[in-house]
């Protein structure tokens, strides 16, 4: 696993405040465990089944089951969740959920209060890049984690650029550390 | 109309002898009384005249900023790290900096259209005189120049009347731009308001430019049956000498057509175009052809198909000259804004210029006289063609295979690709003789050649893709309806009522460039979805071209299948970028013709009308340019929502409503003065759709307006719910927010929706005569 904090798209540099690299999936699992209220935002690339993104949506469902993290499915991702028998995801526009996560007074999907950790996966790289930036600069008590295969520098923590096998393994480890299967 | 002069306005003027209130003096102005409409409150508005209106919109649709990076590097006081709650050396914070970037983009975009208009009008006045009457639709159009009437309060009648309108536009751009200077504006919402202002000026500038060229060059005048023209990579007859024109400002292309006509050579030389110049070229001469949108530039040049290239202005690749040289194609630059480093030869004899280009003594020339550019282009192309023999730099299969074998798999290409195309894998396949993956990439490629630049082995990767996909490229032959220009008054009269009452479910304007995330077919799919559902689909620019590129089983494009009128189920191409003004113009004319509201300098009232009543939404699926930002901004100020494709997220700011905040969605009932909850309609003013499926559903939802009748709302809800189920697989979870009373519920969905209403604790509300403006309340308490 290369732990270099290097953006996947070469020009997408962030500035002085860059995401910390998740060198071990155990760290991500620990962060999720430590979070009071976390949320997982899943973009439509997670439904594509090419070699780069295969299984992503399944990992999202397993993460939900392992850690009870509620899922926001952006764009038409929701359809794939439903097809897989997962009915609990909430459909929302990616910018809309970004905007709400920014707001410390937003009461969350369940009306129980704001989130302190938001995990992202499956949005187009550059779109996730700017949303993470919006949250980095304008949210108050939120930490963000990018679970994509590529280092996304505006997150608080991000996976580095990973080979598919290593990325898959990271999810497996994370899910098992969270007590899921 | 108002003739040039000096206006002095004073709310209160105190002198030694008197106190004068509401004084207005016009020195040197002749107020033309042929226009009997009374002057509204904001003639020639300044940067702050509509600020209150902006603040109303921005209170509901708050900015969500999306910085590219943590720093500001705009002045030598910096670089400044603005991350967290830090401020720069000048005191600016990140929100203000991002809104400033938005303003800058809008200023650049507006300046581009306005300067385009100025160039065009100077040229037309020089050639045809000042007194040429303006005519965009003959007897079918009474309300000509609706945007200009609304914004500045004049009714232009001849070319010269447009000059003072442009004076005002130029002043606005300069003022707005100046506010971006270090130590000027410091508040993000004020920056936003200025971005709206310059966007509004942009709409005026676009209208002026198109009105002038429609009138003087006799382009189609609000013609729903504007001619069908050919479009595609393979449309030109390769046996004929070919001139390729690229850009947006048509005079040099007109020069080519005029020269060919004069010499009776029309049809003997192919004239093909890329980007908006191609639109306007075919509006002028329908036998000219269109290669495609802006992303087709390198494909066409590298394939050696052009014997001569004429560039004018905007969206032209900066490396056109270098690319052209590789294929021995001479270039004529024809705009002062884009000289490409070439020597200005405007005053040289045409023959000398032709000789120099034909003998390749120079790679290109700058000719600022459009007629001379036309003559030189034709003569040089005819002489160059037999020498060049379609020389091209598309590599053969062996070369690609060898490159595939030599590729180190370093990933630099994919990491440079805006669409993350799997080029390294495709190169591996190419090494084995399989070019299919490279051909597939071409379908999702925006032709930027960043992969070429990034490759440490200097492989010409984009050319590899062109070779791999050449068979499909050559088959590209489509029909597009050329730009019709404005919307006629009769059309507005027919649909104004059904739109405002919500019975035509919406007007979808698909505009902008071809920076598509996954190819241009998506645009055609989106357009057809709405036309089938009997929305009105209005197109312009590169999007209008992309819509032509999908054929049905009978080989017909959407333009051949759907009517070109502003009517339910119509698919209309208004024309080039500057024709976007007619889309705003149509919305404005609904207020004037259908609702009989005064337009003259009455911006706020009309924007309020449109925002609350006209279910129009813009989609810029492939937007990339600053002009697209300015165009969007003009729509925001009118209260018309805009959706962009994923790359549009990089505009760095969205304007988002909060459906969960009930307090944000109250309007006044103009009949009673009561404040009435109307639900989040429209929910956002600017957002990004991640996929074409989301774009479709989002556009359906954003068509809802507080004024919808129950019949209209139930129809809009039917489309929203139906598309939501179809593309998202589930019932939307916000339907209850859009139902005012049970009559709004689509009949076929009643049981299902009633159940939802019960679960959500829904309460009936009433349908007001909606307005955000207190002054529009008729009954005073
Ligand atoms: S404009 Fe302000 S924030 Fe930007 S570099 Fe200059 S001092 Fe810093
Ligand atoms: S030319 Fe096409 S493949 Fe190459 S970087 Fe640009 S979009 Fe990607
Ligand atoms: S940049 Fe060039 S060498 Fe590197 S993977 Fe791409 S094609 Fe191969």
Short mmCIF file of C-alpha atoms in Angstrom, two decimals, chain A residues 6-18 42-45 48 51-52 74-79 82 87 90-96 98-100 102-103 105-106 122-124 126-127 129-131 133-138 150 154 161, chain B residues 62-71 81-84 94-95 98 411-412 414-420 425 450 517-518 646-647 649-650 654 656-661 683-684 687-691 693-694 698 724-730 733:
data_model
loop_
_atom_site.label_atom_id
_atom_site.label_comp_id
_atom_site.label_asym_id
_atom_site.label_seq_id
_atom_site.Cartn_x
_atom_site.Cartn_y
_atom_site.Cartn_z
CA UNK A 6 -0.87 12.35 -3.88
CA UNK A 7 -4.11 13.35 -5.58
CA UNK A 8 -5.27 10.84 -8.16
CA UNK A 9 -6.07 13.52 -10.71
CA UNK A 10 -2.72 15.20 -10.94
CA UNK A 11 -3.96 18.80 -10.94
CA UNK A 12 -6.39 18.43 -8.04
CA UNK A 13 -4.13 19.81 -5.35
CA UNK A 14 -5.67 21.11 -2.16
CA UNK A 15 -3.29 23.56 -0.52
CA UNK A 16 -1.83 23.60 2.95
CA UNK A 17 -4.53 21.48 4.61
CA UNK A 18 -4.49 17.98 3.14
CA UNK A 42 -22.74 6.81 -1.78
CA UNK A 43 -22.51 8.07 -5.37
CA UNK A 44 -23.57 6.37 -8.56
CA UNK A 45 -20.09 5.17 -9.51
CA UNK A 48 -20.75 0.49 -11.92
CA UNK A 51 -12.93 -3.57 -12.35
CA UNK A 52 -12.32 -0.28 -10.59
CA UNK A 74 -27.02 10.30 -4.39
CA UNK A 75 -28.41 10.51 -7.93
CA UNK A 76 -29.90 7.21 -9.13
CA UNK A 77 -27.75 5.02 -6.85
CA UNK A 78 -30.85 4.37 -4.76
CA UNK A 79 -32.25 2.14 -7.47
CA UNK A 82 -33.38 -1.27 -3.73
CA UNK A 87 -34.54 -0.33 1.41
CA UNK A 90 -32.25 7.95 1.57
CA UNK A 91 -32.09 9.49 -1.90
CA UNK A 92 -30.61 12.97 -2.04
CA UNK A 93 -28.77 15.24 -4.43
CA UNK A 94 -25.03 15.21 -3.65
CA UNK A 95 -24.86 18.99 -3.29
CA UNK A 96 -27.95 19.00 -1.09
CA UNK A 98 -23.17 18.35 1.28
CA UNK A 99 -24.96 21.58 2.08
CA UNK A 100 -26.87 20.04 4.95
CA UNK A 102 -22.20 21.79 6.48
CA UNK A 103 -24.98 23.10 8.71
CA UNK A 105 -28.06 22.88 13.11
CA UNK A 106 -29.25 20.23 10.67
CA UNK A 122 -18.59 6.55 -5.44
CA UNK A 123 -18.97 10.16 -6.53
CA UNK A 124 -17.01 11.36 -9.56
CA UNK A 126 -13.59 15.86 -8.98
CA UNK A 127 -17.12 16.29 -7.65
CA UNK A 129 -13.15 16.73 -4.30
CA UNK A 130 -15.10 19.99 -4.30
CA UNK A 131 -17.82 18.78 -1.93
CA UNK A 133 -13.59 21.01 0.17
CA UNK A 134 -16.87 22.76 0.91
CA UNK A 135 -17.16 20.68 4.06
CA UNK A 136 -13.53 21.18 5.04
CA UNK A 137 -13.90 24.94 4.89
CA UNK A 138 -17.46 25.55 5.98
CA UNK A 150 -8.03 7.30 -4.84
CA UNK A 154 -9.89 17.72 0.79
CA UNK A 161 -4.29 5.65 -4.27
CA UNK B 62 -27.97 30.17 0.07
CA UNK B 63 -24.54 29.70 -1.46
CA UNK B 64 -22.70 26.45 -0.77
CA UNK B 65 -19.07 27.20 -1.60
CA UNK B 66 -16.79 24.56 -3.02
CA UNK B 67 -13.25 25.91 -3.10
CA UNK B 68 -10.74 24.33 -5.47
CA UNK B 69 -8.00 24.97 -3.01
CA UNK B 70 -7.27 26.54 0.34
CA UNK B 71 -5.48 29.62 -0.86
CA UNK B 81 -4.13 30.50 3.33
CA UNK B 82 -7.88 30.88 3.83
CA UNK B 83 -8.53 27.45 5.29
CA UNK B 84 -10.56 27.14 8.46
CA UNK B 94 -13.01 32.06 2.09
CA UNK B 95 -16.73 32.65 1.40
CA UNK B 98 -15.19 32.00 -3.60
CA UNK B 411 -0.87 6.08 -15.33
CA UNK B 412 0.06 9.68 -16.06
CA UNK B 414 -5.48 8.56 -16.86
CA UNK B 415 -4.52 10.84 -14.01
CA UNK B 416 -4.60 13.77 -16.42
CA UNK B 417 -7.88 12.75 -18.02
CA UNK B 418 -10.86 14.78 -16.79
CA UNK B 419 -13.09 11.77 -17.36
CA UNK B 420 -10.73 9.23 -15.83
CA UNK B 425 -5.50 -0.54 -20.00
CA UNK B 450 -4.43 16.33 -21.63
CA UNK B 517 -18.88 13.33 -18.32
CA UNK B 518 -19.79 10.33 -20.45
CA UNK B 646 -20.93 16.86 -12.81
CA UNK B 647 -18.09 18.97 -14.22
CA UNK B 649 -19.54 21.33 -9.71
CA UNK B 650 -16.23 23.04 -10.39
CA UNK B 654 -24.11 26.17 -5.69
CA UNK B 656 -29.31 25.59 -2.68
CA UNK B 657 -32.70 25.71 -1.05
CA UNK B 658 -33.45 23.78 2.13
CA UNK B 659 -36.65 21.86 1.69
CA UNK B 660 -36.55 20.95 5.39
CA UNK B 661 -36.72 24.58 6.50
CA UNK B 683 -36.15 23.84 -4.56
CA UNK B 684 -32.75 25.02 -5.81
CA UNK B 687 -27.16 22.58 -8.35
CA UNK B 688 -25.19 19.76 -9.91
CA UNK B 689 -26.73 16.54 -11.18
CA UNK B 690 -24.37 13.61 -10.97
CA UNK B 691 -25.94 11.46 -13.68
CA UNK B 693 -30.95 10.06 -14.65
CA UNK B 694 -30.67 12.50 -11.80
CA UNK B 698 -34.27 17.01 -10.89
CA UNK B 724 -38.48 9.24 -9.93
CA UNK B 725 -39.90 5.72 -9.85
CA UNK B 726 -38.50 4.93 -13.24
CA UNK B 727 -34.95 6.19 -12.70
CA UNK B 728 -34.60 5.91 -8.94
CA UNK B 729 -36.80 2.87 -8.46
CA UNK B 730 -38.70 4.40 -5.53
CA UNK B 733 -39.91 11.02 -0.15
#
